[in-house]
Short mmCIF file of C-alpha atoms and ligand atoms in Angstrom, two decimals:
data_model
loop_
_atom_site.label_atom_id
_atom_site.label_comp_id
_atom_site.label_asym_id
_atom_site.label_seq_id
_atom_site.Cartn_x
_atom_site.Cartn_y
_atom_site.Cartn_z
CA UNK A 1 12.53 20.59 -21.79
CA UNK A 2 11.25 18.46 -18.82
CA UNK A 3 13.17 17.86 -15.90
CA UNK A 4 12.74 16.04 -12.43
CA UNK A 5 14.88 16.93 -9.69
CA UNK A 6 15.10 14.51 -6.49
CA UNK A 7 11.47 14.27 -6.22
CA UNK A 8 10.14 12.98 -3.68
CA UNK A 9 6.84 12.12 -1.58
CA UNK A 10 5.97 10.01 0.98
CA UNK A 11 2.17 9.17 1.70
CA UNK A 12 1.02 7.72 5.83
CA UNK A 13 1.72 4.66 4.39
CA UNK A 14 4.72 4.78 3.86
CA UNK A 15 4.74 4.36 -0.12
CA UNK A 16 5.54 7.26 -2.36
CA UNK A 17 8.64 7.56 -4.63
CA UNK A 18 12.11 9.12 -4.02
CA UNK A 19 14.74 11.08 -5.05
CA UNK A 20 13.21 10.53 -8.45
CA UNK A 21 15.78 12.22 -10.93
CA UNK A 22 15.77 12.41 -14.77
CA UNK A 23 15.06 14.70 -18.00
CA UNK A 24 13.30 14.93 -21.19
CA UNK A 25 14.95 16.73 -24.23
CA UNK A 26 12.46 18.73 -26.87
CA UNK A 27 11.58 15.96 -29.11
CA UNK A 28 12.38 12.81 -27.50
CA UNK A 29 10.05 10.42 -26.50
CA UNK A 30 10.71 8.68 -22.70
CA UNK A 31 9.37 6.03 -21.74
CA UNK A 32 8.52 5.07 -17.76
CA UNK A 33 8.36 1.54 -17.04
CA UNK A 34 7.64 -0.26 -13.79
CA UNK A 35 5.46 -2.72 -12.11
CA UNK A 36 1.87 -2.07 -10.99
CA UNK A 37 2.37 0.38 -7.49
CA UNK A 38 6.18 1.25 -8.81
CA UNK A 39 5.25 4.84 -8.63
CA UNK A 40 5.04 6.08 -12.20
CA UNK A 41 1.08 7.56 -11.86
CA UNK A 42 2.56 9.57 -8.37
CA UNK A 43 5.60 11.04 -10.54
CA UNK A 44 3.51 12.02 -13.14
CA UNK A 45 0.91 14.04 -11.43
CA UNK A 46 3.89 15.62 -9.52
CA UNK A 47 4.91 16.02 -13.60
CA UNK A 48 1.20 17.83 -14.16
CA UNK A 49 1.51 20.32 -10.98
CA UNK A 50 -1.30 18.26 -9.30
CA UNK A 51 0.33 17.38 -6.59
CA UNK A 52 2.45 19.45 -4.27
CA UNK A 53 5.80 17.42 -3.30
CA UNK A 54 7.39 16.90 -0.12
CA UNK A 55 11.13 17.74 -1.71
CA UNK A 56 11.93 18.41 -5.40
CA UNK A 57 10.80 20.01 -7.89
CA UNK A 58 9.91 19.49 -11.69
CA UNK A 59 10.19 22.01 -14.16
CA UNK A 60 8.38 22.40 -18.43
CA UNK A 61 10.69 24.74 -20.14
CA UNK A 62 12.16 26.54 -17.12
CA UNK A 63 8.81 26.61 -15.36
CA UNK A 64 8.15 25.40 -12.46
CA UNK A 65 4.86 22.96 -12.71
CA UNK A 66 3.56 23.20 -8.36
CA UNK A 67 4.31 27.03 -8.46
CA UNK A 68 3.71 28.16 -12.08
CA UNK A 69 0.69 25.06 -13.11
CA UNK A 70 -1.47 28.40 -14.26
CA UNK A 71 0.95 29.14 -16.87
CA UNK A 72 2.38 25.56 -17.35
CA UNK A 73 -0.63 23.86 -18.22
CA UNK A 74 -0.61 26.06 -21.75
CA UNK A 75 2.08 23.39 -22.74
CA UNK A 76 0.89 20.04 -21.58
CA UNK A 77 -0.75 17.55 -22.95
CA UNK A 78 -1.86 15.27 -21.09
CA UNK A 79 -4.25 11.22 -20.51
CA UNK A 80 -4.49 10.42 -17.41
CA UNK A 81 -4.51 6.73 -16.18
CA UNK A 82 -8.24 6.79 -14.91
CA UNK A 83 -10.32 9.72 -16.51
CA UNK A 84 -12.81 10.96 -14.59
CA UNK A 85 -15.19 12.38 -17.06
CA UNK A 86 -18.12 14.55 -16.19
CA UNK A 87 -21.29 13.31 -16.16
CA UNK A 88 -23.75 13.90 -18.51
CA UNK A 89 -21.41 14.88 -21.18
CA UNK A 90 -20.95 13.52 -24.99
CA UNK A 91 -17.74 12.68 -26.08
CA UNK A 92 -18.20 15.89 -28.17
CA UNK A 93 -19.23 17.90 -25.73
CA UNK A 94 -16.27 16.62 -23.25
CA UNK A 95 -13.69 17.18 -26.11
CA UNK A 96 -15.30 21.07 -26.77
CA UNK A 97 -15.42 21.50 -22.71
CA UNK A 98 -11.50 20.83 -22.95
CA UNK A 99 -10.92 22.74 -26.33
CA UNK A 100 -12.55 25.94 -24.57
CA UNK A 101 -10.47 25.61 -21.39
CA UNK A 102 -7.27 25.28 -23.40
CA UNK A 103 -8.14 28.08 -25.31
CA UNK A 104 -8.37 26.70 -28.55
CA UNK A 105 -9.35 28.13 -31.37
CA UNK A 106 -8.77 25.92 -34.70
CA UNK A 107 -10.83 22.54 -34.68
CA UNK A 108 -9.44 21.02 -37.69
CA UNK A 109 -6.75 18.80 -35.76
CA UNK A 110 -9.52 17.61 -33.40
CA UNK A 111 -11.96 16.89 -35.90
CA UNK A 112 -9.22 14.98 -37.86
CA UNK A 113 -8.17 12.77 -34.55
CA UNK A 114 -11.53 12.01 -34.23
CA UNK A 115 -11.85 10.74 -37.48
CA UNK A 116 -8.46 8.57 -37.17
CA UNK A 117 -9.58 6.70 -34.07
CA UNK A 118 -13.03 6.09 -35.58
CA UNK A 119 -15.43 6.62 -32.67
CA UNK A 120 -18.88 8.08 -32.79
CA UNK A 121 -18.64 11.35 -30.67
CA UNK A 122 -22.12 12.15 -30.11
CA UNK A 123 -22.36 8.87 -27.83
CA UNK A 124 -22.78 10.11 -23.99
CA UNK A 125 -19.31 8.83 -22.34
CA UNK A 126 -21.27 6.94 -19.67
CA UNK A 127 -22.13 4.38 -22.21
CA UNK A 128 -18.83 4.29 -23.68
CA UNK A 129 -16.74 1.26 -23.62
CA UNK A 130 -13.34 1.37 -21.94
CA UNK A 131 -11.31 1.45 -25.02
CA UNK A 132 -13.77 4.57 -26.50
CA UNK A 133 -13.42 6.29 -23.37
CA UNK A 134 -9.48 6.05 -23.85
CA UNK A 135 -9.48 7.23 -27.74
CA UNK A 136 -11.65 10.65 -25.95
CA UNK A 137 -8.58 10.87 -23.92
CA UNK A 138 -5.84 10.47 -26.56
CA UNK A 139 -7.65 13.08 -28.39
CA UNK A 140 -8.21 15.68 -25.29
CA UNK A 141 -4.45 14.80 -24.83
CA UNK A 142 -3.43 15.76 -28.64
CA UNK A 143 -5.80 18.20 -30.34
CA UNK A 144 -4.87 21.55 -28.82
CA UNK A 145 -1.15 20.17 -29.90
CA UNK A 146 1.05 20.89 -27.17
CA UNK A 147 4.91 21.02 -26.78
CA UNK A 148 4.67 18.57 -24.61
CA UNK A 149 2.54 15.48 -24.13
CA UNK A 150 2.48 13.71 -20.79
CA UNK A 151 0.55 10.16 -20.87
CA UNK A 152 -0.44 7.80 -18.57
CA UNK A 153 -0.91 4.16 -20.01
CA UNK A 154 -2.29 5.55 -23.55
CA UNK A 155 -3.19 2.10 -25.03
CA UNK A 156 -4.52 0.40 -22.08
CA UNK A 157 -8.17 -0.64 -23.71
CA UNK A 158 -7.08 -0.12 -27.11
CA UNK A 159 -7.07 -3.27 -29.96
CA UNK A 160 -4.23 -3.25 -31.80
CA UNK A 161 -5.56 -1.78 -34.93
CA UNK A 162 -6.24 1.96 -32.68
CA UNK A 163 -2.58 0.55 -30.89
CA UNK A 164 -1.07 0.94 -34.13
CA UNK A 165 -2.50 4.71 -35.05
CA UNK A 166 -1.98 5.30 -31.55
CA UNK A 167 1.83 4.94 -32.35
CA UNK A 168 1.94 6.18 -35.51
CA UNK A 169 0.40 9.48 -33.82
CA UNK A 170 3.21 9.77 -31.17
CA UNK A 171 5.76 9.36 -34.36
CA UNK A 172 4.49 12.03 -36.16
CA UNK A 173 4.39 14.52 -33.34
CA UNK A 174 7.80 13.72 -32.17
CA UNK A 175 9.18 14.10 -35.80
CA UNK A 176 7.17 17.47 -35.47
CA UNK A 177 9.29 18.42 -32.48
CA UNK A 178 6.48 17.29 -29.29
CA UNK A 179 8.12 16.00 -26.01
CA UNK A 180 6.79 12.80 -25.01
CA UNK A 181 6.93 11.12 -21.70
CA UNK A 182 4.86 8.07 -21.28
CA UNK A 183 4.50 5.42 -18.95
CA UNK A 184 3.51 1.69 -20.44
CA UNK A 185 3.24 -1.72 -19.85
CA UNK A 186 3.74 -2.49 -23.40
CA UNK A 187 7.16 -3.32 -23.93
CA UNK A 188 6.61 -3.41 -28.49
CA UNK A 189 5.21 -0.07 -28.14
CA UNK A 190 7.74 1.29 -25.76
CA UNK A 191 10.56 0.01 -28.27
CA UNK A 192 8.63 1.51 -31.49
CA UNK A 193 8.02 5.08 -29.59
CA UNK A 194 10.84 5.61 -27.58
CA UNK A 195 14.44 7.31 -27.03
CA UNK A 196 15.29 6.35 -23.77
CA UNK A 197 13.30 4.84 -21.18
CA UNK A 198 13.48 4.97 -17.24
CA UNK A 199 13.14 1.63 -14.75
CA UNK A 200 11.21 2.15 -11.61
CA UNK A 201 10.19 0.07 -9.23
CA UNK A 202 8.94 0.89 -5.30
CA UNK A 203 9.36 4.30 -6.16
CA UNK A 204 13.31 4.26 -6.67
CA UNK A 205 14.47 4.47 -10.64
CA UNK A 206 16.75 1.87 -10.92
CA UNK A 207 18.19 2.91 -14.53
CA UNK A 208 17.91 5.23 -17.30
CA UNK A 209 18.72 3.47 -20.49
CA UNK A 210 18.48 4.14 -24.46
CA UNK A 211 16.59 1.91 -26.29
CA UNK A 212 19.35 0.79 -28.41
CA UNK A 213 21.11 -0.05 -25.27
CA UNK A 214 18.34 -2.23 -24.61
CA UNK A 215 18.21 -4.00 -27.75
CA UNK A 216 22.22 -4.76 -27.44
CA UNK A 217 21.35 -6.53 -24.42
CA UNK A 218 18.68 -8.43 -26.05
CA UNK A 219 20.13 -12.24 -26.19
CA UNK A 220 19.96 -14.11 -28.96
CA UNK A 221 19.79 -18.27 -28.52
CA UNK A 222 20.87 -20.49 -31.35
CA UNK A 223 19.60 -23.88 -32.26
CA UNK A 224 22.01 -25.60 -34.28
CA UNK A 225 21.57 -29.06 -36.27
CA UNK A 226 24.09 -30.76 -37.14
CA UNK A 227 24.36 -33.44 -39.92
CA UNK A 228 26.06 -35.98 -37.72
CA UNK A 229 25.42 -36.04 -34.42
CA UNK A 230 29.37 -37.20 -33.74
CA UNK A 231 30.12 -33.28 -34.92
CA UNK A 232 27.66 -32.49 -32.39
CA UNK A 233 29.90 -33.53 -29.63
CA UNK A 234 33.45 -32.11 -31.37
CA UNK A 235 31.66 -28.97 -31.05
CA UNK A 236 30.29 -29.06 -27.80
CA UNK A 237 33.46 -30.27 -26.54
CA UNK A 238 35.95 -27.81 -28.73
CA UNK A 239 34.15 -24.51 -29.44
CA UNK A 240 34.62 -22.60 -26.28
CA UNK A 241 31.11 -21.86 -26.39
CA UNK A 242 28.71 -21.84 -23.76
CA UNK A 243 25.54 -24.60 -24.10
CA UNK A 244 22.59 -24.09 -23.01
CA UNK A 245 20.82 -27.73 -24.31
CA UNK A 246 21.95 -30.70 -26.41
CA UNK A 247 20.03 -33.69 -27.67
CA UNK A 248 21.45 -35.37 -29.90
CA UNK A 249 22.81 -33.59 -32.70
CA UNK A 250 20.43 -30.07 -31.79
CA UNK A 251 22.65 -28.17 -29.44
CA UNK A 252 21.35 -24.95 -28.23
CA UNK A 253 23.82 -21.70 -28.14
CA UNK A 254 23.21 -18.52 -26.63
CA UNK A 255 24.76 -15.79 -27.55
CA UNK A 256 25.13 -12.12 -27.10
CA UNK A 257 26.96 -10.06 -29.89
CA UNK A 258 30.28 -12.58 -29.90
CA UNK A 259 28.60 -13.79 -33.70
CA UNK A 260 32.35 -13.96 -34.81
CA UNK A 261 33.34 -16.59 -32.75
CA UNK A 262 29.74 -18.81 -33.08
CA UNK A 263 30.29 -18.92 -36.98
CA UNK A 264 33.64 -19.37 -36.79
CA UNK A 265 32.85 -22.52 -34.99
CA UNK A 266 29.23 -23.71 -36.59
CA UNK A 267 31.20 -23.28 -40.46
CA UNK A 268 33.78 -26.22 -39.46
CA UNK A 269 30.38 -28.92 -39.66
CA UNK A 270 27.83 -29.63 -42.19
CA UNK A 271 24.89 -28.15 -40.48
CA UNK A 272 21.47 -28.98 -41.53
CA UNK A 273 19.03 -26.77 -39.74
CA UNK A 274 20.02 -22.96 -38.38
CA UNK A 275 17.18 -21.18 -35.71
CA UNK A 276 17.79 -18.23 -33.95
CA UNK A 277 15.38 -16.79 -30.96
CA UNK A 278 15.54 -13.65 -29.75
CA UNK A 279 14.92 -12.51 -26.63
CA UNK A 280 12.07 -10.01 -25.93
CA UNK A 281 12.86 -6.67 -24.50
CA UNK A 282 10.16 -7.37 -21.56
CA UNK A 283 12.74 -10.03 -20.80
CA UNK A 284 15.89 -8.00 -20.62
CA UNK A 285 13.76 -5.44 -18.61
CA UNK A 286 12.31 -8.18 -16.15
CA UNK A 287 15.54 -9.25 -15.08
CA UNK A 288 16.55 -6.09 -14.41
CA UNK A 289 13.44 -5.83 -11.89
CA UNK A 290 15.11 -9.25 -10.64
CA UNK A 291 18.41 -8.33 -9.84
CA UNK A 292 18.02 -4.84 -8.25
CA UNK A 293 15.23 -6.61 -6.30
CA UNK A 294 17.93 -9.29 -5.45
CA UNK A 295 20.13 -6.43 -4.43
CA UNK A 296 18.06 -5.19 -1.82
N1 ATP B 301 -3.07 9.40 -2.97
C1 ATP B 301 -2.41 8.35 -2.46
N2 ATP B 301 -2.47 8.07 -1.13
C2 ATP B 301 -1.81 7.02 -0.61
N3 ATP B 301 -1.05 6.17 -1.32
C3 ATP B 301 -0.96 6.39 -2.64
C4 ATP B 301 -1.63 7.48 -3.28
N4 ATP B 301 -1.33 7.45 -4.61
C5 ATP B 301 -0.54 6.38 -4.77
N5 ATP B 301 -0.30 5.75 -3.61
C6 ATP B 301 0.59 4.57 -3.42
O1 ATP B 301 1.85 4.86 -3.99
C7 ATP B 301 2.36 3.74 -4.71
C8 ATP B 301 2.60 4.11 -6.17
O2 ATP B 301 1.36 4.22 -6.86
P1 ATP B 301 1.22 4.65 -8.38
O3 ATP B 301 -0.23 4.80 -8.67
O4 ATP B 301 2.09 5.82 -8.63
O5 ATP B 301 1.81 3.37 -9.13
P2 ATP B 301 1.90 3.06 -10.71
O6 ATP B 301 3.34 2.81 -11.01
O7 ATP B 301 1.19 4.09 -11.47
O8 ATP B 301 1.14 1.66 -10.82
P3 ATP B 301 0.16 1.06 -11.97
O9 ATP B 301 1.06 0.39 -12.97
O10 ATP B 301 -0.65 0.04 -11.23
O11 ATP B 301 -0.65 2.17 -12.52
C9 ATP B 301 1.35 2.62 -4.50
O12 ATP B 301 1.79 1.84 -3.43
C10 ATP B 301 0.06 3.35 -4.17
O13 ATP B 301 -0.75 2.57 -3.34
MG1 MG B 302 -0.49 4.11 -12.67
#
């Protein structure tokens, strides 16, 4: 449905992103995560056909978005990271000024997203607080409901009551058959929205992974209390387990799917207390920004 081929571009300074690579199937939802300056704003307006790149290309449906952007833009969706609204203008009047350029003609799917993210329309978008400004956007983004929906940091300024219908809104179109791609710091709302999700960082992508993928890498550490703290050091010293702490008889265990082998060992003791921590997603992600920075 979407795909980037080896797109690149270089600004005077030097930054820029290349040999960016990947694709979007119809209905999937990608997610594009990187550090602040990683490139993901630059790939996207290559994405929208607003920028003309220096080698690659990115095609919507076949079409090419730089060459064919006339006809292309009939498909998109699309919030920006920094809307530049025009002045003077109501929310209303910005979300009609959009509704007549897309050429759309039913309102009842704009008047109902305005109703779900509860702001007052007729308020002039100069006096609009960040997060109002960004529920305008989600709306321009949705209403004319497009195949596909490009966004740019969608819940930046958004509590997370609007975070929550925010998502909800991207599950429903995707279950509809909408092609999301959207880049995020949020790492919960990447994990509730998305299929697979891209890594990039100084304008390289340093992996393409599904989300389950993800999760399967997601550590989990035990804390263990034993009853007797002399059962404590049997274990420590028989289990073949790697420890991460000990004091006493709490002895800390992390592990990553081998669950066989930790209860095999924690059910020879009396055990008094069992926690278990998981670690976040934004964790397995940062130390993949770690090593490949290592790397270099
Ligand atoms: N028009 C431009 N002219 C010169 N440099 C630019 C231009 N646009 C972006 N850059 C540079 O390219 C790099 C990537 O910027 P980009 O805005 O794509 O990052 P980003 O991943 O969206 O970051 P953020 O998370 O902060 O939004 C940065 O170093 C930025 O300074
Ligand atoms: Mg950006």
């Amino acid at each position: 449905m979407l795909t980037v081929e080896q797109l690149s571009k270089t600004f005077p300074n030097g930054k820029g992103i290349f040999n960016v690579s990947f694709s979007v199937k119809k209905g999937e939802v990608f997610g594009f995560l990187g550090p602040n300056g990683a490139g993901k704003s630059t790939t996207i307006r290559h994405i929208m056909g607003f920028m003309k790149p220096d080698k690659g290309s990115v095609t919507v449906s076949g079409l090419n978005t730089w060459t064919q952007q006339g006809i292309v833009q009939k498909y998109l969706g699309y919030l920006p990271g920094e809307i530049a609204f025009i002045e003077g203008m109501t929310g209303k009047s910005f979300l009609d000024f959009m509704a007549e350029m897309q050429g759309m003609k039913q309102f009842a799917r704009q008047d109902e997203l305005i109703d779900r993210f509860q702001f007052d329309v007729k308020t002039p978008i100069r006096k609009m607080s960040k997060g109002m400004k960004q529920k305008v956007g989600i709306v321009a983004a949705f209403m004319h409901q497009p195949e596909v929906i490009i966004l740019d940091e969608p819940t930046s300024g958004l509590d997370p009551l609007m975070q929550k219908v925010f998502i909800n809104l991207v599950l429903e179109e995707k279950a509809r058959g909408t092609t999301f791609l959207m880049s995020s710091h949020s790492f919960p709302e990447i994990e509730r929205t998305c299929d697979r999700a891209a890594i990039i960082k100084d304008g390289v992508i340093l992996t393409v992974k599904d989300i389950h993928e993800l999760q399967s890498m997601q550590r989990k550490l035990f804390e263990v209390t034993f009853e007797r703290a002399a059962d404590a050091e049997v274990f420590i010293r028989t289990s073949g387990l790697v420890i991460e702490f000990i004091d006493g008889n709490r002895v800390r265990v992390p592990v990553q799917g081998e669950y066989a082998q930790f209860l095999a060992e924690t059910s020879k003791y009396a055990i008094r207390n069992l926690d278990v921590f998981t670690q976040s997603l934004e964790d397995v992600f940062m130390n993949y920004y770690d090593r490949k920075g290592a790397l270099q």
